[in-house]
PDB file of C-alpha atoms in Angstrom:
ATOM      1  CA  ARG U   1      26.328 -46.606  -2.276  1.00 71.00           C
ATOM      2  CA  LYS U   2      24.775 -47.416   1.097  1.00 80.00           C
ATOM      3  CA  GLU U   3      21.102 -48.355   1.080  1.00 87.00           C
ATOM      4  CA  VAL U   4      20.333 -45.810   3.791  1.00 92.00           C
ATOM      5  CA  GLU U   5      22.577 -42.783   4.228  1.00 93.00           C
ATOM      6  CA  GLN U   6      22.723 -40.264   7.032  1.00 94.00           C
ATOM      7  CA  ASP U   7      25.081 -37.505   8.022  1.00 90.00           C
ATOM      8  CA  PRO U   8      26.746 -38.944  11.150  1.00 88.00           C
ATOM      9  CA  GLY U   9      27.189 -35.493  12.719  1.00 88.00           C
ATOM     10  CA  PRO U  10      27.655 -34.773  15.534  1.00 93.00           C
ATOM     11  CA  PHE U  11      25.131 -31.984  15.642  1.00 94.00           C
ATOM     12  CA  ASN U  12      25.847 -29.747  18.625  1.00 96.00           C
ATOM     13  CA  VAL U  13      22.956 -27.411  19.414  1.00 97.00           C
ATOM     14  CA  PRO U  14      21.903 -25.267  22.374  1.00 97.00           C
ATOM     15  CA  GLU U  15      18.796 -26.046  24.383  1.00 97.00           C
ATOM     16  CA  GLY U  16      15.700 -24.662  22.731  1.00 97.00           C
ATOM     17  CA  ALA U  17      17.111 -24.880  19.215  1.00 97.00           C
ATOM     18  CA  THR U  18      15.365 -26.487  16.263  1.00 97.00           C
ATOM     19  CA  VAL U  19      17.380 -29.153  14.506  1.00 97.00           C
ATOM     20  CA  ALA U  20      16.677 -31.212  11.394  1.00 96.00           C
ATOM     21  CA  PHE U  21      18.138 -34.488  10.189  1.00 94.00           C
ATOM     22  CA  ASN U  22      17.860 -35.877   6.692  1.00 94.00           C
ATOM     23  CA  CYS U  23      18.282 -39.363   5.388  1.00 95.00           C
ATOM     24  CA  THR U  24      18.256 -40.796   1.865  1.00 96.00           C
ATOM     25  CA  TYR U  25      17.405 -44.319   0.783  1.00 93.00           C
ATOM     26  CA  SER U  26      18.245 -46.099  -2.450  1.00 91.00           C
ATOM     27  CA  ASN U  27      15.433 -48.617  -2.942  1.00 87.00           C
ATOM     28  CA  SER U  28      12.443 -46.912  -4.528  1.00 86.00           C
ATOM     29  CA  ALA U  29      10.300 -49.958  -3.670  1.00 83.00           C
ATOM     30  CA  SER U  30      10.690 -49.401   0.085  1.00 84.00           C
ATOM     31  CA  GLN U  31       7.325 -49.099   1.808  1.00 82.00           C
ATOM     32  CA  SER U  32       7.901 -48.400   5.484  1.00 85.00           C
ATOM     33  CA  PHE U  33      10.087 -45.797   7.126  1.00 90.00           C
ATOM     34  CA  PHE U  34      11.018 -45.102  10.714  1.00 92.00           C
ATOM     35  CA  TRP U  35      13.169 -43.092  13.050  1.00 95.00           C
ATOM     36  CA  TYR U  36      14.726 -44.956  15.937  1.00 95.00           C
ATOM     37  CA  ARG U  37      16.519 -43.396  18.869  1.00 97.00           C
ATOM     38  CA  GLN U  38      19.572 -44.974  20.477  1.00 96.00           C
ATOM     39  CA  ASP U  39      21.043 -43.715  23.717  1.00 95.00           C
ATOM     40  CA  CYS U  40      24.696 -44.305  24.503  1.00 92.00           C
ATOM     41  CA  ARG U  41      25.343 -48.002  25.199  1.00 88.00           C
ATOM     42  CA  LYS U  42      21.651 -48.856  24.912  1.00 92.00           C
ATOM     43  CA  GLU U  43      19.536 -50.624  22.337  1.00 93.00           C
ATOM     44  CA  PRO U  44      17.646 -48.757  19.586  1.00 94.00           C
ATOM     45  CA  LYS U  45      14.014 -47.920  20.297  1.00 93.00           C
ATOM     46  CA  LEU U  46      11.327 -46.773  17.908  1.00 91.00           C
ATOM     47  CA  LEU U  47      10.849 -43.013  18.011  1.00 94.00           C
ATOM     48  CA  MET U  48       8.237 -42.715  15.299  1.00 92.00           C
ATOM     49  CA  SER U  49       7.065 -44.157  12.030  1.00 88.00           C
ATOM     50  CA  VAL U  50       7.137 -41.907   8.968  1.00 90.00           C
ATOM     51  CA  TYR U  51       4.043 -41.614   6.808  1.00 82.00           C
ATOM     52  CA  SER U  52       3.652 -40.135   3.338  1.00 82.00           C
ATOM     53  CA  SER U  53       1.466 -37.340   4.652  1.00 83.00           C
ATOM     54  CA  GLY U  54       3.995 -36.424   7.326  1.00 85.00           C
ATOM     55  CA  ASN U  55       3.357 -36.901  11.004  1.00 90.00           C
ATOM     56  CA  GLU U  56       3.964 -35.096  14.225  1.00 93.00           C
ATOM     57  CA  ASP U  57       4.431 -36.271  17.781  1.00 93.00           C
ATOM     58  CA  GLY U  58       4.870 -33.405  20.187  1.00 96.00           C
ATOM     59  CA  ARG U  59       8.128 -31.636  19.352  1.00 97.00           C
ATOM     60  CA  PHE U  60       9.029 -34.193  16.679  1.00 97.00           C
ATOM     61  CA  THR U  61       7.940 -34.022  13.045  1.00 96.00           C
ATOM     62  CA  ALA U  62       8.773 -36.631  10.427  1.00 95.00           C
ATOM     63  CA  GLN U  63       8.437 -36.164   6.678  1.00 95.00           C
ATOM     64  CA  LEU U  64       8.770 -38.496   3.714  1.00 94.00           C
ATOM     65  CA  ASN U  65       9.544 -37.437   0.165  1.00 93.00           C
ATOM     66  CA  ARG U  66       9.139 -40.495  -2.050  1.00 91.00           C
ATOM     67  CA  ALA U  67      10.032 -38.705  -5.271  1.00 92.00           C
ATOM     68  CA  SER U  68      13.419 -37.687  -3.902  1.00 92.00           C
ATOM     69  CA  GLN U  69      13.742 -40.730  -1.667  1.00 93.00           C
ATOM     70  CA  TYR U  70      14.505 -38.905   1.515  1.00 92.00           C
ATOM     71  CA  ILE U  71      13.170 -38.813   5.033  1.00 95.00           C
ATOM     72  CA  SER U  72      13.528 -36.030   7.545  1.00 96.00           C
ATOM     73  CA  LEU U  73      13.172 -35.564  11.272  1.00 97.00           C
ATOM     74  CA  LEU U  74      12.643 -32.155  12.822  1.00 97.00           C
ATOM     75  CA  ILE U  75      13.070 -31.580  16.542  1.00 97.00           C
ATOM     76  CA  ARG U  76      11.758 -28.317  17.946  1.00 98.00           C
ATOM     77  CA  ASP U  77      12.661 -26.756  21.288  1.00 98.00           C
ATOM     78  CA  SER U  78      15.509 -29.221  21.888  1.00 98.00           C
ATOM     79  CA  LYS U  79      15.944 -30.598  25.395  1.00 97.00           C
ATOM     80  CA  LEU U  80      19.077 -31.955  27.021  1.00 97.00           C
ATOM     81  CA  SER U  81      17.335 -35.326  27.103  1.00 97.00           C
ATOM     82  CA  ASP U  82      17.126 -35.340  23.303  1.00 98.00           C
ATOM     83  CA  SER U  83      20.869 -36.025  23.166  1.00 97.00           C
ATOM     84  CA  ALA U  84      21.172 -39.394  21.457  1.00 97.00           C
ATOM     85  CA  THR U  85      21.853 -41.028  18.115  1.00 96.00           C
ATOM     86  CA  TYR U  86      18.945 -41.005  15.674  1.00 97.00           C
ATOM     87  CA  LEU U  87      18.742 -43.904  13.261  1.00 96.00           C
ATOM     88  CA  CYS U  88      16.936 -43.667   9.939  1.00 95.00           C
ATOM     89  CA  VAL U  89      15.381 -47.039   9.125  1.00 92.00           C
ATOM     90  CA  VAL U  90      13.741 -48.421   6.008  1.00 90.00           C
ATOM     91  CA  ASN U  91      11.817 -51.671   5.629  1.00 83.00           C
ATOM     92  CA  GLY U  92      13.398 -54.146   3.248  1.00 70.00           C
ATOM     93  CA  ALA U  93      11.599 -56.325   0.746  1.00 63.00           C
ATOM     94  CA  GLY U  94       8.773 -58.661   1.672  1.00 60.00           C
ATOM     95  CA  ASN U  95       7.026 -58.871   5.021  1.00 57.00           C
ATOM     96  CA  THR U  96       9.734 -60.525   7.086  1.00 60.00           C
ATOM     97  CA  GLY U  97      10.264 -57.337   9.053  1.00 67.00           C
ATOM     98  CA  LYS U  98      13.798 -57.003   7.737  1.00 78.00           C
ATOM     99  CA  LEU U  99      14.929 -53.446   8.404  1.00 85.00           C
ATOM    100  CA  ILE U 100      17.826 -51.541   6.916  1.00 88.00           C
ATOM    101  CA  PHE U 101      19.490 -49.065   9.252  1.00 91.00           C
ATOM    102  CA  GLY U 102      21.401 -45.928   8.530  1.00 92.00           C
ATOM    103  CA  GLN U 103      24.532 -45.456  10.578  1.00 92.00           C
ATOM    104  CA  GLY U 104      22.845 -42.808  12.690  1.00 94.00           C
ATOM    105  CA  THR U 105      23.132 -39.085  13.355  1.00 95.00           C
ATOM    106  CA  THR U 106      24.444 -38.022  16.741  1.00 95.00           C
ATOM    107  CA  LEU U 107      22.765 -35.093  18.460  1.00 97.00           C
ATOM    108  CA  GLN U 108      24.288 -33.340  21.443  1.00 97.00           C
ATOM    109  CA  VAL U 109      22.097 -30.699  23.092  1.00 97.00           C
ATOM    110  CA  LYS U 110      24.078 -28.319  25.295  1.00 96.00           C
ATOM    111  CA  PRO U 111      22.766 -26.147  28.146  1.00 95.00           C
TER     112      PRO U 111
ATOM    113  CA  ASP P   1       5.139 -54.834  27.138  1.00 68.00           C
ATOM    114  CA  VAL P   2       7.413 -56.703  24.770  1.00 65.00           C
ATOM    115  CA  LYS P   3      10.536 -58.044  26.317  1.00 88.00           C
ATOM    116  CA  VAL P   4      13.612 -59.246  24.474  1.00 94.00           C
ATOM    117  CA  THR P   5      16.402 -60.536  26.647  1.00 95.00           C
ATOM    118  CA  GLN P   6      19.955 -61.520  25.836  1.00 96.00           C
ATOM    119  CA  SER P   7      21.998 -63.938  27.884  1.00 91.00           C
ATOM    120  CA  SER P   8      24.923 -61.639  28.635  1.00 91.00           C
ATOM    121  CA  ARG P   9      25.582 -57.902  28.633  1.00 93.00           C
ATOM    122  CA  TYR P  10      29.353 -58.285  28.443  1.00 95.00           C
ATOM    123  CA  LEU P  11      31.414 -61.235  27.261  1.00 96.00           C
ATOM    124  CA  VAL P  12      35.149 -61.747  26.842  1.00 97.00           C
ATOM    125  CA  LYS P  13      36.380 -64.723  24.814  1.00 97.00           C
ATOM    126  CA  ARG P  14      39.632 -65.900  23.301  1.00 97.00           C
ATOM    127  CA  THR P  15      40.404 -66.355  19.620  1.00 97.00           C
ATOM    128  CA  GLY P  16      39.263 -69.756  18.429  1.00 97.00           C
ATOM    129  CA  GLU P  17      36.646 -70.297  21.136  1.00 97.00           C
ATOM    130  CA  LYS P  18      33.092 -71.274  20.238  1.00 97.00           C
ATOM    131  CA  VAL P  19      30.698 -68.593  21.439  1.00 97.00           C
ATOM    132  CA  PHE P  20      26.951 -68.821  21.982  1.00 97.00           C
ATOM    133  CA  LEU P  21      24.785 -65.721  22.229  1.00 97.00           C
ATOM    134  CA  GLU P  22      21.228 -66.383  23.332  1.00 97.00           C
ATOM    135  CA  CYS P  23      18.154 -64.269  22.713  1.00 97.00           C
ATOM    136  CA  VAL P  24      14.671 -64.846  24.117  1.00 97.00           C
ATOM    137  CA  GLN P  25      11.448 -62.934  23.418  1.00 94.00           C
ATOM    138  CA  ASP P  26       8.215 -63.347  25.321  1.00 92.00           C
ATOM    139  CA  MET P  27       5.628 -62.021  22.844  1.00 86.00           C
ATOM    140  CA  ASP P  28       5.217 -64.974  20.495  1.00 87.00           C
ATOM    141  CA  HIS P  29       6.870 -63.100  17.627  1.00 88.00           C
ATOM    142  CA  GLU P  30       7.547 -65.041  14.447  1.00 88.00           C
ATOM    143  CA  ASN P  31      10.532 -63.080  13.180  1.00 89.00           C
ATOM    144  CA  MET P  32      13.817 -62.688  14.997  1.00 93.00           C
ATOM    145  CA  PHE P  33      17.073 -61.018  13.975  1.00 94.00           C
ATOM    146  CA  TRP P  34      20.719 -60.790  14.910  1.00 97.00           C
ATOM    147  CA  TYR P  35      22.661 -57.605  14.182  1.00 96.00           C
ATOM    148  CA  ARG P  36      26.085 -56.374  14.982  1.00 96.00           C
ATOM    149  CA  GLN P  37      26.796 -52.706  15.519  1.00 95.00           C
ATOM    150  CA  ASP P  38      30.175 -51.113  14.941  1.00 93.00           C
ATOM    151  CA  PRO P  39      31.222 -47.430  15.003  1.00 87.00           C
ATOM    152  CA  GLY P  40      30.836 -45.815  11.600  1.00 82.00           C
ATOM    153  CA  LEU P  41      29.085 -48.870  10.146  1.00 85.00           C
ATOM    154  CA  GLY P  42      25.756 -48.824  11.942  1.00 86.00           C
ATOM    155  CA  LEU P  43      23.678 -51.958  12.448  1.00 92.00           C
ATOM    156  CA  ARG P  44      24.359 -54.777  10.036  1.00 93.00           C
ATOM    157  CA  LEU P  45      22.131 -57.819   9.743  1.00 93.00           C
ATOM    158  CA  ILE P  46      23.876 -61.147  10.340  1.00 96.00           C
ATOM    159  CA  TYR P  47      20.979 -63.645  10.189  1.00 96.00           C
ATOM    160  CA  PHE P  48      17.256 -63.673  10.647  1.00 93.00           C
ATOM    161  CA  SER P  49      14.579 -66.272  11.171  1.00 93.00           C
ATOM    162  CA  TYR P  50      10.905 -66.087  10.268  1.00 89.00           C
ATOM    163  CA  ASP P  51       9.865 -69.370  11.847  1.00 89.00           C
ATOM    164  CA  VAL P  52      11.100 -72.225  13.980  1.00 93.00           C
ATOM    165  CA  LYS P  53      13.962 -74.067  12.272  1.00 91.00           C
ATOM    166  CA  MET P  54      13.972 -71.503   9.455  1.00 92.00           C
ATOM    167  CA  LYS P  55      16.856 -69.124   8.892  1.00 94.00           C
ATOM    168  CA  GLU P  56      17.987 -66.657   6.279  1.00 92.00           C
ATOM    169  CA  LYS P  57      21.379 -65.065   5.749  1.00 94.00           C
ATOM    170  CA  GLY P  58      21.616 -61.367   6.283  1.00 92.00           C
ATOM    171  CA  ASP P  59      24.279 -59.071   4.904  1.00 90.00           C
ATOM    172  CA  ILE P  60      27.283 -60.405   6.846  1.00 95.00           C
ATOM    173  CA  PRO P  61      26.728 -64.095   7.735  1.00 96.00           C
ATOM    174  CA  GLU P  62      30.338 -65.230   7.321  1.00 96.00           C
ATOM    175  CA  GLY P  63      31.786 -66.661  10.507  1.00 96.00           C
ATOM    176  CA  TYR P  64      28.366 -67.034  12.148  1.00 98.00           C
ATOM    177  CA  SER P  65      25.599 -69.588  12.353  1.00 97.00           C
ATOM    178  CA  VAL P  66      22.212 -69.553  14.073  1.00 97.00           C
ATOM    179  CA  SER P  67      19.753 -71.905  15.666  1.00 97.00           C
ATOM    180  CA  ARG P  68      16.032 -71.572  16.217  1.00 97.00           C
ATOM    181  CA  GLU P  69      14.639 -74.694  17.839  1.00 96.00           C
ATOM    182  CA  LYS P  70      11.844 -72.892  19.695  1.00 95.00           C
ATOM    183  CA  LYS P  71       9.829 -69.888  18.650  1.00 94.00           C
ATOM    184  CA  GLU P  72      10.918 -67.718  21.549  1.00 95.00           C
ATOM    185  CA  ARG P  73      14.649 -68.428  21.330  1.00 97.00           C
ATOM    186  CA  PHE P  74      17.154 -67.466  18.642  1.00 97.00           C
ATOM    187  CA  SER P  75      20.824 -68.275  19.163  1.00 97.00           C
ATOM    188  CA  LEU P  76      23.837 -66.819  17.405  1.00 98.00           C
ATOM    189  CA  ILE P  77      26.932 -69.018  17.244  1.00 98.00           C
ATOM    190  CA  LEU P  78      30.480 -67.985  16.512  1.00 97.00           C
ATOM    191  CA  GLU P  79      32.088 -71.282  15.545  1.00 94.00           C
ATOM    192  CA  SER P  80      35.645 -70.028  16.036  1.00 97.00           C
ATOM    193  CA  ALA P  81      35.774 -66.500  17.408  1.00 97.00           C
ATOM    194  CA  SER P  82      38.150 -64.031  15.827  1.00 97.00           C
ATOM    195  CA  THR P  83      39.243 -60.559  16.911  1.00 97.00           C
ATOM    196  CA  ASN P  84      37.297 -58.939  14.062  1.00 96.00           C
ATOM    197  CA  GLN P  85      34.119 -60.271  15.659  1.00 98.00           C
ATOM    198  CA  THR P  86      34.600 -57.953  18.625  1.00 97.00           C
ATOM    199  CA  SER P  87      31.419 -55.910  18.490  1.00 97.00           C
ATOM    200  CA  MET P  88      28.057 -55.095  20.023  1.00 96.00           C
ATOM    201  CA  TYR P  89      25.522 -57.786  19.150  1.00 97.00           C
ATOM    202  CA  LEU P  90      21.843 -56.910  19.158  1.00 97.00           C
ATOM    203  CA  CYS P  91      18.912 -59.268  18.918  1.00 96.00           C
ATOM    204  CA  ALA P  92      15.497 -58.063  17.760  1.00 93.00           C
ATOM    205  CA  SER P  93      12.054 -59.493  17.156  1.00 91.00           C
ATOM    206  CA  ILE P  94       8.910 -58.489  15.292  1.00 85.00           C
ATOM    207  CA  ILE P  95       5.518 -60.136  15.054  1.00 76.00           C
ATOM    208  CA  GLY P  96       5.710 -60.584  11.286  1.00 66.00           C
ATOM    209  CA  GLY P  97       3.216 -60.137   8.491  1.00 59.00           C
ATOM    210  CA  VAL P  98       2.117 -57.226   6.330  1.00 49.00           C
ATOM    211  CA  GLY P  99       1.764 -53.936   8.122  1.00 51.00           C
ATOM    212  CA  THR P 100       4.028 -54.742  11.022  1.00 58.00           C
ATOM    213  CA  ASP P 101       6.669 -52.233  11.869  1.00 65.00           C
ATOM    214  CA  THR P 102       8.310 -51.979  15.246  1.00 77.00           C
ATOM    215  CA  GLN P 103      11.293 -54.167  15.900  1.00 84.00           C
ATOM    216  CA  TYR P 104      11.953 -54.682  19.583  1.00 89.00           C
ATOM    217  CA  PHE P 105      15.576 -54.948  20.576  1.00 93.00           C
ATOM    218  CA  GLY P 106      17.321 -56.725  23.393  1.00 95.00           C
ATOM    219  CA  PRO P 107      19.809 -54.756  25.504  1.00 94.00           C
ATOM    220  CA  GLY P 108      22.777 -56.015  23.511  1.00 95.00           C
ATOM    221  CA  THR P 109      25.847 -58.109  24.230  1.00 96.00           C
ATOM    222  CA  ARG P 110      29.206 -56.423  24.040  1.00 96.00           C
ATOM    223  CA  LEU P 111      31.606 -59.153  22.932  1.00 97.00           C
ATOM    224  CA  THR P 112      35.354 -58.767  23.118  1.00 97.00           C
ATOM    225  CA  VAL P 113      37.542 -61.395  21.448  1.00 97.00           C
ATOM    226  CA  LEU P 114      41.149 -61.363  22.610  1.00 96.00           C
TER     227      LEU P 114
END
């Protein structure tokens, strides 16, 4: 079983749609959780951290469910520019900054 | 603004060649990482370093070595390149310590081994 699992998609949605991605992780001791965004042929960049209480940044909402060991990302009012691959990321053990990446979920927003 | 740079965006090498991939960060970060990214497999950690001259194996270290002689520079070495090492290589850095989160990535090197 992979340490971080995501549905690779692709998710094809029309502009203005709401879309949600889920991700599960296997290590119950994980402490930090993130969503990264990766555009085609570019490096990953942090989209948002995920906190236990849930957090929102504009059209993006991230949730963490520790009991079920899953993380979600909700995108409202999708824009064409949201088309990208979204990587679910979990911090590994210790404080070395070692991150474990899911394989990513591809989102394609169509006009 | 954190900057992580990699020596090449695209590289083509022949089987058996020794290949050096260089990564430099300008924010005095302690921890640096080398990943490779392949379709369907995501990012996989090759090696990381949490201090000068220190290194730790990641999940797929076979066929690779690293060097960290200065804090800002972390090199990935393919001792004898093979075709299965054709991939996108990404370097990242993070300041280190409890409570840190964001890893900053370089733009990547797309290596093709013929």
